[in-house]
Tab-separated table of N, CA and C in Angstrom:
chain	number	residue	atom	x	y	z
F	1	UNK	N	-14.369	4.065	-19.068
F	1	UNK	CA	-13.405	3.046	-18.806
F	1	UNK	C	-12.606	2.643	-20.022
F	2	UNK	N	-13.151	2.330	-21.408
F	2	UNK	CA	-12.312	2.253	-22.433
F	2	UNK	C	-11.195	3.245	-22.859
F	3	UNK	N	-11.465	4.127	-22.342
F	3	UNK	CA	-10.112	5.158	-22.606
F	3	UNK	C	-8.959	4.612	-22.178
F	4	UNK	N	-9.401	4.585	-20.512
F	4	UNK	CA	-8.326	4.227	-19.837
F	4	UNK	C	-8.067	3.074	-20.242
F	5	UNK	N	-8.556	1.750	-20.137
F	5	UNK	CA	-8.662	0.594	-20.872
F	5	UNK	C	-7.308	0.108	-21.458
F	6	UNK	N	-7.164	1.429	-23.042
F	6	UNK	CA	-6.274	1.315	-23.871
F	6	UNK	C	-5.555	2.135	-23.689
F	7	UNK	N	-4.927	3.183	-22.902
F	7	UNK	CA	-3.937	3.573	-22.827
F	7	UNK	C	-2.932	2.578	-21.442
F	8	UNK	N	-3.824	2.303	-21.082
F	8	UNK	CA	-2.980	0.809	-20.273
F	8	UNK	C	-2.368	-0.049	-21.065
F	9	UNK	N	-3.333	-0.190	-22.360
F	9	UNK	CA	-2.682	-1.395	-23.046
F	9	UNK	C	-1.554	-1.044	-23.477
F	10	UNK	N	-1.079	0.388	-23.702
F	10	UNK	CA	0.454	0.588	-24.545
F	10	UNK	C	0.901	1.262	-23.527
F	11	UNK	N	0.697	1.167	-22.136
F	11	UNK	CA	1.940	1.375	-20.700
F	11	UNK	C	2.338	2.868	-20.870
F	12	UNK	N	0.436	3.400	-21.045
F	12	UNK	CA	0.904	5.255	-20.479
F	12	UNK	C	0.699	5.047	-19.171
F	13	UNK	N	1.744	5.111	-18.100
F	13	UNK	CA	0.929	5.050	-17.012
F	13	UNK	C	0.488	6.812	-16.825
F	14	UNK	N	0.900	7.685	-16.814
F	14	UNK	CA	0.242	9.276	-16.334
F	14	UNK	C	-0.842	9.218	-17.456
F	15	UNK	N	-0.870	9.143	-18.871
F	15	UNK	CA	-2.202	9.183	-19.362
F	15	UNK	C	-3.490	8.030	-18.486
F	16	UNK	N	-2.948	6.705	-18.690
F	16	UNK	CA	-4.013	5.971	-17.943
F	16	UNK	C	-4.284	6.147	-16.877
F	17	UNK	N	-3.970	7.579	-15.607
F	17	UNK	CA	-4.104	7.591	-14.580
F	17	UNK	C	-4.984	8.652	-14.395
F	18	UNK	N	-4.481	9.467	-15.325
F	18	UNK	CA	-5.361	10.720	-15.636
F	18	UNK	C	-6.929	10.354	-16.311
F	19	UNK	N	-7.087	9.318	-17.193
F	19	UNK	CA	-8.684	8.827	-17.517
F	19	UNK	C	-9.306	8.285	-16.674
F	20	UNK	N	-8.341	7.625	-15.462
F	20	UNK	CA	-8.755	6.646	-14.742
F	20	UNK	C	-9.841	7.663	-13.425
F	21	UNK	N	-9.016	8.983	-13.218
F	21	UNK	CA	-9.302	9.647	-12.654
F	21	UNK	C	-10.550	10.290	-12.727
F	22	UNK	N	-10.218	10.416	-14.026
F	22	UNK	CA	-11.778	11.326	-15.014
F	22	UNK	C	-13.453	10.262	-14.572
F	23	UNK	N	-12.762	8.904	-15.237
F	23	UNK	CA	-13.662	8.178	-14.714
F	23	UNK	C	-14.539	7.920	-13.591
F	24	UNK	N	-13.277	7.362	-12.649
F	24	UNK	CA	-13.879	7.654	-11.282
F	24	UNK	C	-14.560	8.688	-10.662
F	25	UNK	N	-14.223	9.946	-11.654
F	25	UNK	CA	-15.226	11.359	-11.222
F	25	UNK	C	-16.512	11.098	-11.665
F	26	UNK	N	-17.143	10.415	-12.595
F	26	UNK	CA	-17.894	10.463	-13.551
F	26	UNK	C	-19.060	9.620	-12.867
F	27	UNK	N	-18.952	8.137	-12.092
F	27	UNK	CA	-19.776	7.574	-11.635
F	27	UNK	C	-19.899	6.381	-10.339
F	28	UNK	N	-20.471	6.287	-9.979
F	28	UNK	CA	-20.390	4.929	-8.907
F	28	UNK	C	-20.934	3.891	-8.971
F	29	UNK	N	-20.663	3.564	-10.414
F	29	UNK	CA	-21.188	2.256	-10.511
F	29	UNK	C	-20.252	0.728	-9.958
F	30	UNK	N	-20.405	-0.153	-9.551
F	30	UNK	CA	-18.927	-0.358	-8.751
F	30	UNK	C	-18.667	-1.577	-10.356
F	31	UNK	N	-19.071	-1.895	-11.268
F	31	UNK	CA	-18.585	-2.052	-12.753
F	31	UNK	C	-17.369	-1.563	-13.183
F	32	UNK	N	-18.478	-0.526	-13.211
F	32	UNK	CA	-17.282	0.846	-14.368
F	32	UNK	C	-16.475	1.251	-13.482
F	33	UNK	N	-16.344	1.506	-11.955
F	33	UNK	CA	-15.619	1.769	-10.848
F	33	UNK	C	-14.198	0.567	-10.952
F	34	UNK	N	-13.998	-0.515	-11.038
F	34	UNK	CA	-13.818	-1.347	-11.205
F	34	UNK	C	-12.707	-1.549	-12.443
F	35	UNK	N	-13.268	-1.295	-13.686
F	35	UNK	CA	-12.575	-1.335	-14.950
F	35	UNK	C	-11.636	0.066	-14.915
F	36	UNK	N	-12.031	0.951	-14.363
F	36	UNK	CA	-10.868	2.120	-14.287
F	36	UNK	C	-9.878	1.735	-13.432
F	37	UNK	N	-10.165	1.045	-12.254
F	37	UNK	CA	-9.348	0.848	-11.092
F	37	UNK	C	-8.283	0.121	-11.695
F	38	UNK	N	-8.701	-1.379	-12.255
F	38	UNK	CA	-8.063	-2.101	-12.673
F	38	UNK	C	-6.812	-1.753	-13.857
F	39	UNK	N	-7.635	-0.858	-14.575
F	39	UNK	CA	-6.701	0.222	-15.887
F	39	UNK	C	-5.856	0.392	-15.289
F	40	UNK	N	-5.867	1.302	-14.181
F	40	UNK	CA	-5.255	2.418	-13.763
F	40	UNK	C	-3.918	1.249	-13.327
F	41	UNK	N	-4.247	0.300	-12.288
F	41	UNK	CA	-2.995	-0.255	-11.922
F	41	UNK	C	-2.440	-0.988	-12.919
F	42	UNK	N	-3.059	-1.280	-13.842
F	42	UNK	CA	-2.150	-2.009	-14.896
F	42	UNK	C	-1.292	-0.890	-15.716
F	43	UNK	N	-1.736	-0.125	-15.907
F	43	UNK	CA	-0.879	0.991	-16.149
F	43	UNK	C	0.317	1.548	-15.198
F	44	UNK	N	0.105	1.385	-13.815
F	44	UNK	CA	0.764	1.703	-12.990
F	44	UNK	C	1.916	0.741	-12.403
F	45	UNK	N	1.877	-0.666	-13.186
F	45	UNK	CA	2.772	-1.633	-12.629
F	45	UNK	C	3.899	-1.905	-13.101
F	46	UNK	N	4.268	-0.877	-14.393
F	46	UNK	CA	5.486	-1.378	-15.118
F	46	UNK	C	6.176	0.292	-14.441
F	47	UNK	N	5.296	1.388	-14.268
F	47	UNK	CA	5.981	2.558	-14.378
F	47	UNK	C	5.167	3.381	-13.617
F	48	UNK	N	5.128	3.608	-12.226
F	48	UNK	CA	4.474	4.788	-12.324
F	48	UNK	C	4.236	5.049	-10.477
F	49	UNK	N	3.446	5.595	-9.518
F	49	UNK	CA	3.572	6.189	-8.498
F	49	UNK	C	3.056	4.818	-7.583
F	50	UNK	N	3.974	4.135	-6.786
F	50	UNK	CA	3.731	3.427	-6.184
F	50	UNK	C	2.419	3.655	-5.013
F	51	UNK	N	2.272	4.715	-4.321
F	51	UNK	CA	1.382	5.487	-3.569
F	51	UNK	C	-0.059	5.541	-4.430
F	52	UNK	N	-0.005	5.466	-5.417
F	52	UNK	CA	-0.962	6.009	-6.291
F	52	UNK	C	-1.837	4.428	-6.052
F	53	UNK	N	-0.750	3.333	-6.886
F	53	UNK	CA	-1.263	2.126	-6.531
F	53	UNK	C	-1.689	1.455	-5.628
F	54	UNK	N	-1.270	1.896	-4.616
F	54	UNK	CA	-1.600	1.189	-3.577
F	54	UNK	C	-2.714	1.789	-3.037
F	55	UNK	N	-3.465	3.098	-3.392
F	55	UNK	CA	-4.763	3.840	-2.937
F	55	UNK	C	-5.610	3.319	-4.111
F	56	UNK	N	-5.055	2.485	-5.452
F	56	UNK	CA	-6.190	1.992	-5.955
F	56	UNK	C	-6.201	0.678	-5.475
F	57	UNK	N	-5.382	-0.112	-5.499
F	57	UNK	CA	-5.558	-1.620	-4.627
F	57	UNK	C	-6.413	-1.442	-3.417
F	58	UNK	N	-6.458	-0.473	-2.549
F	58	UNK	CA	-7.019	-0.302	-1.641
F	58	UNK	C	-8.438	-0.249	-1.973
F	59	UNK	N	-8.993	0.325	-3.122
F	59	UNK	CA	-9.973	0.607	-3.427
F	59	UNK	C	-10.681	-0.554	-4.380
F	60	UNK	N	-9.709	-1.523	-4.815
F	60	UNK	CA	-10.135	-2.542	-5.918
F	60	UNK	C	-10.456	-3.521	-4.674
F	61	UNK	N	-10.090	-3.619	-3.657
F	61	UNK	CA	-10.121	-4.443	-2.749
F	61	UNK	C	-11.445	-3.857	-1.975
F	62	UNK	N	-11.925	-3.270	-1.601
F	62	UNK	CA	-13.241	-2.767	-1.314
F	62	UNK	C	-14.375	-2.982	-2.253
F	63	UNK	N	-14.019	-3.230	-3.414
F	63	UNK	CA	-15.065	-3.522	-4.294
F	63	UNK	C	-15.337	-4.980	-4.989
F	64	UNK	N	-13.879	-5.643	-4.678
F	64	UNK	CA	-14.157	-6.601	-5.333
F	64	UNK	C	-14.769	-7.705	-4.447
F	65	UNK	N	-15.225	-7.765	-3.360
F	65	UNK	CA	-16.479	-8.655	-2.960
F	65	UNK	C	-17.910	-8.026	-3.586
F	66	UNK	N	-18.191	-7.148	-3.505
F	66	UNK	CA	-19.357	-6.913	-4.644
F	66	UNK	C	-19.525	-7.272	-5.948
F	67	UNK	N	-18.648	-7.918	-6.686
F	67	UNK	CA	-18.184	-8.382	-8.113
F	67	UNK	C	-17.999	-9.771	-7.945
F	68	UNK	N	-18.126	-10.447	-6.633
F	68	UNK	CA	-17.472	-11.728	-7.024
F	68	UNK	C	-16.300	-12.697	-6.486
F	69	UNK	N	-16.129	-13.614	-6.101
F	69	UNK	CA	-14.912	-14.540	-5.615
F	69	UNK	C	-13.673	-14.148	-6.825
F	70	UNK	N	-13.955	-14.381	-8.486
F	70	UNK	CA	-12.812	-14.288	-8.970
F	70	UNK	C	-12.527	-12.434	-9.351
F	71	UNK	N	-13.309	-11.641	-8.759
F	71	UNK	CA	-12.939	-10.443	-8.586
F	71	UNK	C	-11.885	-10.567	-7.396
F	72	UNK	N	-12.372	-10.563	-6.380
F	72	UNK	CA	-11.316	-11.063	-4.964
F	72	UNK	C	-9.938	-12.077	-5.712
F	73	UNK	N	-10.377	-12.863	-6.130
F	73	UNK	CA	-8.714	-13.222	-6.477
F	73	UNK	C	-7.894	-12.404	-7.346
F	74	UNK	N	-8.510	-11.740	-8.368
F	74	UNK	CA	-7.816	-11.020	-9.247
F	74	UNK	C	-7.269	-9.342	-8.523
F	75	UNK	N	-8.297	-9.345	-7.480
F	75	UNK	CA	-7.657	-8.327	-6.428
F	75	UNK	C	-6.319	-8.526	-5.283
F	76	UNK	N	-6.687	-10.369	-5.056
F	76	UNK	CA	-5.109	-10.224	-4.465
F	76	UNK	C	-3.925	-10.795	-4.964
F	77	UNK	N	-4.285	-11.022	-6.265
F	77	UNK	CA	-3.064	-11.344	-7.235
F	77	UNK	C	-2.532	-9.912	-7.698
F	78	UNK	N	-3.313	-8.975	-7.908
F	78	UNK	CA	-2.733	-7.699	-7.870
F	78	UNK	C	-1.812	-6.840	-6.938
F	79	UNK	N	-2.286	-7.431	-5.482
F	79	UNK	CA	-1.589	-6.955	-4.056
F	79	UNK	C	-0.727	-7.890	-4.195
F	80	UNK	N	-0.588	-8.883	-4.702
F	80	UNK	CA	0.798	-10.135	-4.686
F	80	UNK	C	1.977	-9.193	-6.029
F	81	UNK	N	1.349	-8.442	-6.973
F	81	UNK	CA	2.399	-7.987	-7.868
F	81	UNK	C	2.754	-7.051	-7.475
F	82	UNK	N	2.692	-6.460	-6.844
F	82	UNK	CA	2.706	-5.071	-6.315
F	82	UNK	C	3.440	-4.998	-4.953
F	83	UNK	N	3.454	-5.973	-4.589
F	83	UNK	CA	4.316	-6.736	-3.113
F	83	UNK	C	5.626	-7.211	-3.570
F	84	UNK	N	4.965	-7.783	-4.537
F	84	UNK	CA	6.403	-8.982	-4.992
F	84	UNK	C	7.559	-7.308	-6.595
F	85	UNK	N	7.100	-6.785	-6.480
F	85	UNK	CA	8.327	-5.821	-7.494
F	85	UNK	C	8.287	-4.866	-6.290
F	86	UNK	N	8.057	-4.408	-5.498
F	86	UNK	CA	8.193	-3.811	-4.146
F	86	UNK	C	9.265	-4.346	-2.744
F	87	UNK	N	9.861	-5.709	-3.180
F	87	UNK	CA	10.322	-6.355	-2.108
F	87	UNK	C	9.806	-6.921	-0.730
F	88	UNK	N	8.172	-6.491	-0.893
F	88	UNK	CA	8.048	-7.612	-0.011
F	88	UNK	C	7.496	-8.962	0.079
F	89	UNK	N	8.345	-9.548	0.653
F	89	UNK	CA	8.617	-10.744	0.106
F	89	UNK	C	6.907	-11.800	0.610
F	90	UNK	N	6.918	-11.456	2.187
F	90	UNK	CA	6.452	-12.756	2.922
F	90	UNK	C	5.322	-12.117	2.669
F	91	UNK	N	4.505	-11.021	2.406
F	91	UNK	CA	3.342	-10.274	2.102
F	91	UNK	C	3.115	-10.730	1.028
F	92	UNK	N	3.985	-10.745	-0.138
F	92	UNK	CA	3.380	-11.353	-1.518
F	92	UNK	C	3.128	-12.870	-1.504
F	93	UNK	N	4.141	-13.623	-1.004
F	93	UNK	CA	3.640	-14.953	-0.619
F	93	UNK	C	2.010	-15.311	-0.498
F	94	UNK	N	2.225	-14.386	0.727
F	94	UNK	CA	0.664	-14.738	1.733
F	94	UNK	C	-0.531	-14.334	0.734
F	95	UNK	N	-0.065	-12.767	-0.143
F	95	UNK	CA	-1.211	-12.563	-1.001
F	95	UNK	C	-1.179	-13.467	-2.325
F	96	UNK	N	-0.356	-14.246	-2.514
F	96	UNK	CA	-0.155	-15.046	-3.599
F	96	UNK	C	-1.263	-16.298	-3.461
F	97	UNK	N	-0.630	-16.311	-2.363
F	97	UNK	CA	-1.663	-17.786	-1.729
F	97	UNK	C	-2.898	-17.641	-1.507
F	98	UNK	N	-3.130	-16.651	-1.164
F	98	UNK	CA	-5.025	-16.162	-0.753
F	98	UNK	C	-5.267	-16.407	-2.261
F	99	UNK	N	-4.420	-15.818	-3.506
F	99	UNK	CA	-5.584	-15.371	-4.674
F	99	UNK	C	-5.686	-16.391	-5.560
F	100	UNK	N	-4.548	-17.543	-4.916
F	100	UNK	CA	-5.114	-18.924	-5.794
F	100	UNK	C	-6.297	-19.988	-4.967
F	101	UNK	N	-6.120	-19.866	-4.043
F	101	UNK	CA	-7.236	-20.629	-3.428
F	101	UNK	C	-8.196	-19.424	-3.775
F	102	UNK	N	-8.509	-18.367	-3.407
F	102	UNK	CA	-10.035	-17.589	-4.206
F	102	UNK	C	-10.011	-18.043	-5.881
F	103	UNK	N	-8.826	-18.129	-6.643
F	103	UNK	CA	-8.817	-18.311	-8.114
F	103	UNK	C	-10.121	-19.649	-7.910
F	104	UNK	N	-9.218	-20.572	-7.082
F	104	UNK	CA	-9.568	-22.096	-7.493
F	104	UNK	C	-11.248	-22.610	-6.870
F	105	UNK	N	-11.477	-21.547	-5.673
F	105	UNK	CA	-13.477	-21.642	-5.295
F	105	UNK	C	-13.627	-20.710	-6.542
F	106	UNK	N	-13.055	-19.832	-6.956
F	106	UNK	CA	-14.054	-19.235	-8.481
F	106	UNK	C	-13.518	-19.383	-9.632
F	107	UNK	N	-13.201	-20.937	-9.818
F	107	UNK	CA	-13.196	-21.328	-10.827
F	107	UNK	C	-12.027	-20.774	-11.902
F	108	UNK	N	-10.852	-19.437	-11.666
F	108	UNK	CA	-10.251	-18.060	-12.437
F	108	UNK	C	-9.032	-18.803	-12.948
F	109	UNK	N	-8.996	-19.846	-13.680
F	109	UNK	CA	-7.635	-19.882	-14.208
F	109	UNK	C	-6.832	-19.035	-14.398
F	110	UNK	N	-7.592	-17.751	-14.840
F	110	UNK	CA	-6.057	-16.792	-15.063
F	110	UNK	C	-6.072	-16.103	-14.029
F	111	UNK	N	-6.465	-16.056	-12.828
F	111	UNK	CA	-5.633	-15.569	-11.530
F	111	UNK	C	-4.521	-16.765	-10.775
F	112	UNK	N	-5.874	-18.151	-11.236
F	112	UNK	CA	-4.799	-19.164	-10.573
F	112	UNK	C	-3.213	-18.948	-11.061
F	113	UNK	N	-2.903	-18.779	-12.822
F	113	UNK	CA	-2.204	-18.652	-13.134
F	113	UNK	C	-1.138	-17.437	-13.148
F	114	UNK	N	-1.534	-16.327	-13.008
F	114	UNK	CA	-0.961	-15.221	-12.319
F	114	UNK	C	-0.459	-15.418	-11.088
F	115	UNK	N	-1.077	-15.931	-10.106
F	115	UNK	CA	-0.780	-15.898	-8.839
F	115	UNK	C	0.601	-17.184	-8.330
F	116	UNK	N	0.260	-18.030	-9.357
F	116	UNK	CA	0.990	-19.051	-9.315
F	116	UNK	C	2.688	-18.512	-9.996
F	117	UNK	N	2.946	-18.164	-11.278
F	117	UNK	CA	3.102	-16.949	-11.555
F	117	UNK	C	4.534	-16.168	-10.781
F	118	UNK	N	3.643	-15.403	-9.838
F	118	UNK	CA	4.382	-14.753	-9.307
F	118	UNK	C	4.715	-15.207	-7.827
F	119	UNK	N	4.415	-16.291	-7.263
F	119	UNK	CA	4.961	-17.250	-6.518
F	119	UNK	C	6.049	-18.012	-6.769
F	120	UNK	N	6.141	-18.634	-8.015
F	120	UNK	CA	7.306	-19.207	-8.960
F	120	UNK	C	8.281	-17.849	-8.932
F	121	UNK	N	8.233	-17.162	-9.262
F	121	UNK	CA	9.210	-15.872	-9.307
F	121	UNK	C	10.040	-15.791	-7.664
F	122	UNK	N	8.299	-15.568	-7.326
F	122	UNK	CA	9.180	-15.046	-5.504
F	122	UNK	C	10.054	-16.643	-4.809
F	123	UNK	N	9.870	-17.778	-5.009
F	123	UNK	CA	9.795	-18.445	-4.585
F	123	UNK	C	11.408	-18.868	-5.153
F	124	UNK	N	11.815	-18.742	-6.052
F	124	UNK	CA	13.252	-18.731	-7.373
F	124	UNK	C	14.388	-18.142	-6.596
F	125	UNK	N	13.361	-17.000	-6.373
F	125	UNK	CA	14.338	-15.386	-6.199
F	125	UNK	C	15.154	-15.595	-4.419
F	126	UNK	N	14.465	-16.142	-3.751
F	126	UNK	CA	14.504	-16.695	-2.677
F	126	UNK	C	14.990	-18.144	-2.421
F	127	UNK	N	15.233	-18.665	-3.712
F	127	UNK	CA	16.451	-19.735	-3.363
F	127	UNK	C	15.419	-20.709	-2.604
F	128	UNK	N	13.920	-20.828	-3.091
F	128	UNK	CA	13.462	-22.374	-2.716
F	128	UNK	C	12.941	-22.677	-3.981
F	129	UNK	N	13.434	-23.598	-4.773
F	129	UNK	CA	13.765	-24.144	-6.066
F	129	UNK	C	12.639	-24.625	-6.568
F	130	UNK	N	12.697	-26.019	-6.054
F	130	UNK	CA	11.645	-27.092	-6.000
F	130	UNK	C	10.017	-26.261	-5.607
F	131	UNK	N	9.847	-25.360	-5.011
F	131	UNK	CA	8.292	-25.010	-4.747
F	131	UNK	C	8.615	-23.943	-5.634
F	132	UNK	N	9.417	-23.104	-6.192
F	132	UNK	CA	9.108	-22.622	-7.822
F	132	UNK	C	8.671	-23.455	-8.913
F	133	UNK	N	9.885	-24.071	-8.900
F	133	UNK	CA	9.359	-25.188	-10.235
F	133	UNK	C	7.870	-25.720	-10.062
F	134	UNK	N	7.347	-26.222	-8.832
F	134	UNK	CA	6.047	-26.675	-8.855
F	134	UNK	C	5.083	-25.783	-8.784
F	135	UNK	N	5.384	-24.060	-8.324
F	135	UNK	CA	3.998	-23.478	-8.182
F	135	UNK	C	4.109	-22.943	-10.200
F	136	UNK	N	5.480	-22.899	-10.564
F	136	UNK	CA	5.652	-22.750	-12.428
F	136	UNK	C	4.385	-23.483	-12.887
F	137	UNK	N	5.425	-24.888	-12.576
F	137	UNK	CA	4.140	-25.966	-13.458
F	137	UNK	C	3.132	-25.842	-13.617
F	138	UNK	N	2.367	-25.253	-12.253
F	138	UNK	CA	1.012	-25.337	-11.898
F	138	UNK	C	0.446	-24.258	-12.136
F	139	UNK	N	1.667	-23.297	-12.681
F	139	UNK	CA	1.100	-22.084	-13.345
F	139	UNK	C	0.643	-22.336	-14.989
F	140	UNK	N	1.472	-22.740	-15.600
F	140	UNK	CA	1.507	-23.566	-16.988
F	140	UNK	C	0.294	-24.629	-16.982
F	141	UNK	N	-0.133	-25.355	-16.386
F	141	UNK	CA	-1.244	-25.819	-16.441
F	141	UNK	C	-2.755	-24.987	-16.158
F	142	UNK	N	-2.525	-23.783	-15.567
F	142	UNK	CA	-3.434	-23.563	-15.454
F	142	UNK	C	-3.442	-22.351	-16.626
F	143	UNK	N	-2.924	-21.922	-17.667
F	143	UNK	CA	-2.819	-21.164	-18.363
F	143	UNK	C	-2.896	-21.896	-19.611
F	144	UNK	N	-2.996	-23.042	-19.617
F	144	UNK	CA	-3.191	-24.121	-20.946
F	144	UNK	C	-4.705	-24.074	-21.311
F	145	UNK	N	-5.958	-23.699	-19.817
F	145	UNK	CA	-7.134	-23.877	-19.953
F	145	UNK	C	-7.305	-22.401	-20.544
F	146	UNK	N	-6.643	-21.449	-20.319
F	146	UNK	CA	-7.197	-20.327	-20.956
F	146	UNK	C	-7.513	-20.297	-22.597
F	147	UNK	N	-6.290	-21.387	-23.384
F	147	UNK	CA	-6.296	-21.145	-24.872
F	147	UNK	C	-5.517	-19.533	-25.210
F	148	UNK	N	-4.462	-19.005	-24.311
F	148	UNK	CA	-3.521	-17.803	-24.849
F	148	UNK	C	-2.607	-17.949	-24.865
F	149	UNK	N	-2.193	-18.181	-26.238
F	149	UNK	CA	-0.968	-17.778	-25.931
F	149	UNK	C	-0.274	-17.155	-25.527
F	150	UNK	N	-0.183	-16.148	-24.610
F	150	UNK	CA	0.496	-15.108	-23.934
F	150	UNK	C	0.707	-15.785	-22.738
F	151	UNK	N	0.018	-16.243	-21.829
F	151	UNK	CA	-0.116	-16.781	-20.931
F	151	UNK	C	0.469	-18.378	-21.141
F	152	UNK	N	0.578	-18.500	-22.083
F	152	UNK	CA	1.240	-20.173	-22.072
F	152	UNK	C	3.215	-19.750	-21.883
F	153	UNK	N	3.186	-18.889	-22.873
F	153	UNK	CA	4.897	-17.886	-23.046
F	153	UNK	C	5.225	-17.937	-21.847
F	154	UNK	N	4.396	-16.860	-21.225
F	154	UNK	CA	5.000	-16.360	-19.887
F	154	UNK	C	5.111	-17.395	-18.650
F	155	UNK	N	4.361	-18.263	-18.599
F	155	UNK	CA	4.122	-18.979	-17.471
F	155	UNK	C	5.590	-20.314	-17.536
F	156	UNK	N	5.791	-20.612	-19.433
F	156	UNK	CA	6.935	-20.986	-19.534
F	156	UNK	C	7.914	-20.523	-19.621
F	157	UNK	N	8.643	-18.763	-19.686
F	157	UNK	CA	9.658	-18.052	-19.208
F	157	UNK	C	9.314	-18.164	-17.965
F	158	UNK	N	9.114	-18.448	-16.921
F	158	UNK	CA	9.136	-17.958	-15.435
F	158	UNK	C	9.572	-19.827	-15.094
F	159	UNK	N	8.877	-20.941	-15.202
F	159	UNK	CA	9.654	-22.060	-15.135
F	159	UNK	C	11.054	-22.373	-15.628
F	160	UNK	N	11.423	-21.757	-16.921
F	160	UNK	CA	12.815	-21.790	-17.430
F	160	UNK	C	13.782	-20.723	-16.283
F	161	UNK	N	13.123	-19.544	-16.104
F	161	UNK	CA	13.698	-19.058	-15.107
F	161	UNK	C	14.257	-19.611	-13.615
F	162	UNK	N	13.114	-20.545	-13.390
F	162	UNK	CA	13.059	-21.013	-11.884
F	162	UNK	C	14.401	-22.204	-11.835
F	163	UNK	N	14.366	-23.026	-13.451
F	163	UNK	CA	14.778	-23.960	-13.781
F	163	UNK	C	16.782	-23.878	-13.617
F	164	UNK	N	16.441	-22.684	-14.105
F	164	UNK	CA	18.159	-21.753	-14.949
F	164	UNK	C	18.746	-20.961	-13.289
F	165	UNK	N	17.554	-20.728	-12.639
F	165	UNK	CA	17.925	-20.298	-10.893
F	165	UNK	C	18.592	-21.393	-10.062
F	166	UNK	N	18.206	-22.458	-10.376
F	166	UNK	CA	18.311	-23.418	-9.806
F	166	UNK	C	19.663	-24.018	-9.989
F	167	UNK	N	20.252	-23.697	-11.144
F	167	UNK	CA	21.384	-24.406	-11.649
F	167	UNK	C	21.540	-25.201	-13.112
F	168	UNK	N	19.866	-25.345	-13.562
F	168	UNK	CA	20.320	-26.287	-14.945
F	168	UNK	C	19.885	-25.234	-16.194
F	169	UNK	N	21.004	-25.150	-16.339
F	169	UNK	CA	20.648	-24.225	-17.586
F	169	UNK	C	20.081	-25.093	-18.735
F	170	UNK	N	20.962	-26.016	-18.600
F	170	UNK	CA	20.368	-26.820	-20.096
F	170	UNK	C	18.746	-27.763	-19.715
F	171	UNK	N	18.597	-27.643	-18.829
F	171	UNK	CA	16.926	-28.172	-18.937
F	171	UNK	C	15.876	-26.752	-19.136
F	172	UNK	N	16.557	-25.597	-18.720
F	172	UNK	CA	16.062	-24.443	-19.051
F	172	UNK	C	15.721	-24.096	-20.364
F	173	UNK	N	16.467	-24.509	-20.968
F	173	UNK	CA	16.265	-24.267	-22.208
F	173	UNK	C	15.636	-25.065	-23.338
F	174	UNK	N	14.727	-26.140	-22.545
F	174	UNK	CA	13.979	-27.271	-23.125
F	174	UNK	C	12.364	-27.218	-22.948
């Protein structure tokens, strides 16, 4: 799984798909099953075979009740990104919404915040303002408990976004 791991981290998606593969040949542990899966689509979400992803979502989603409630949310915050840069719209919603209520019974700030996230996005993009800005906020708060900065950035580009969608540029930029 660490192979794949890190070639996710620098967005090979055909290398990280190809370890991911290797992996999954290698064992059934539903762990290590798990950490490739997850590689593999993170590798696969900026660039790479939509088909491909969606036979590992299929498969991260079969496993992640064996792992856990915030496995299940982090599985359908994945089907919410993968919906939502795909165009569909009312599917990512619905999976948006499942993976913050699973975030919030397992405790997952950073799915709450992902999921929230990319609700603020879909929610912008679609011209309902006010439930961007608030699922933003509530993304930003829940990314404050993590202590990352990465997650504090992003959660505040996607409110400035929602903000600047809306019409005020200059509160956008505050």
């Amino acid at each position: 799984g660490l192979a794949t791991e890190r070639a996710a981290g620098v967005s090979d998606a055909a290398t990280t798909a190809s370890l991911a593969a290797r992996a999954l040949s290698l064992t059934d542990d539903p762990a290590l099953r798990w950490r490739a899966l997850v590689a593999r689509d993170r590798g696969l979400q900026l660039d790479g075979d939509r088909a491909l992803q969606r036979e590992g979502l299929d498969a991260i989603d079969s496993l992640a009740p064996v792992l856990g409630l915030a496995a299940m949310a982090e599985a359908a915050w994945r089907r919410c990104y993968l919906l939502r840069i795909t165009g569909e719209v009312a599917a990512a919603v619905e999976q948006g919404e499942h993976a913050c209520a699973l975030a919030l019974g397992a405790d997952a700030p950073r799915w709450s915040a992902a999921a929230l996230n990319d609700l603020a996005l879909l929610h912008a993009d679609g011209g309902r303002f006010e439930e961007a800005i608030r699922c933003a906020e509530e993304a930003i708060d829940a990314a404050a408990t993590l202590g990352d900065p990465w997650w504090r950035a992003r959660t505040a580009a996607t409110l400035a976004y929602a903000v600047n969608e809306r019409g005020d540029a200059t509160r956008a930029l505050t």
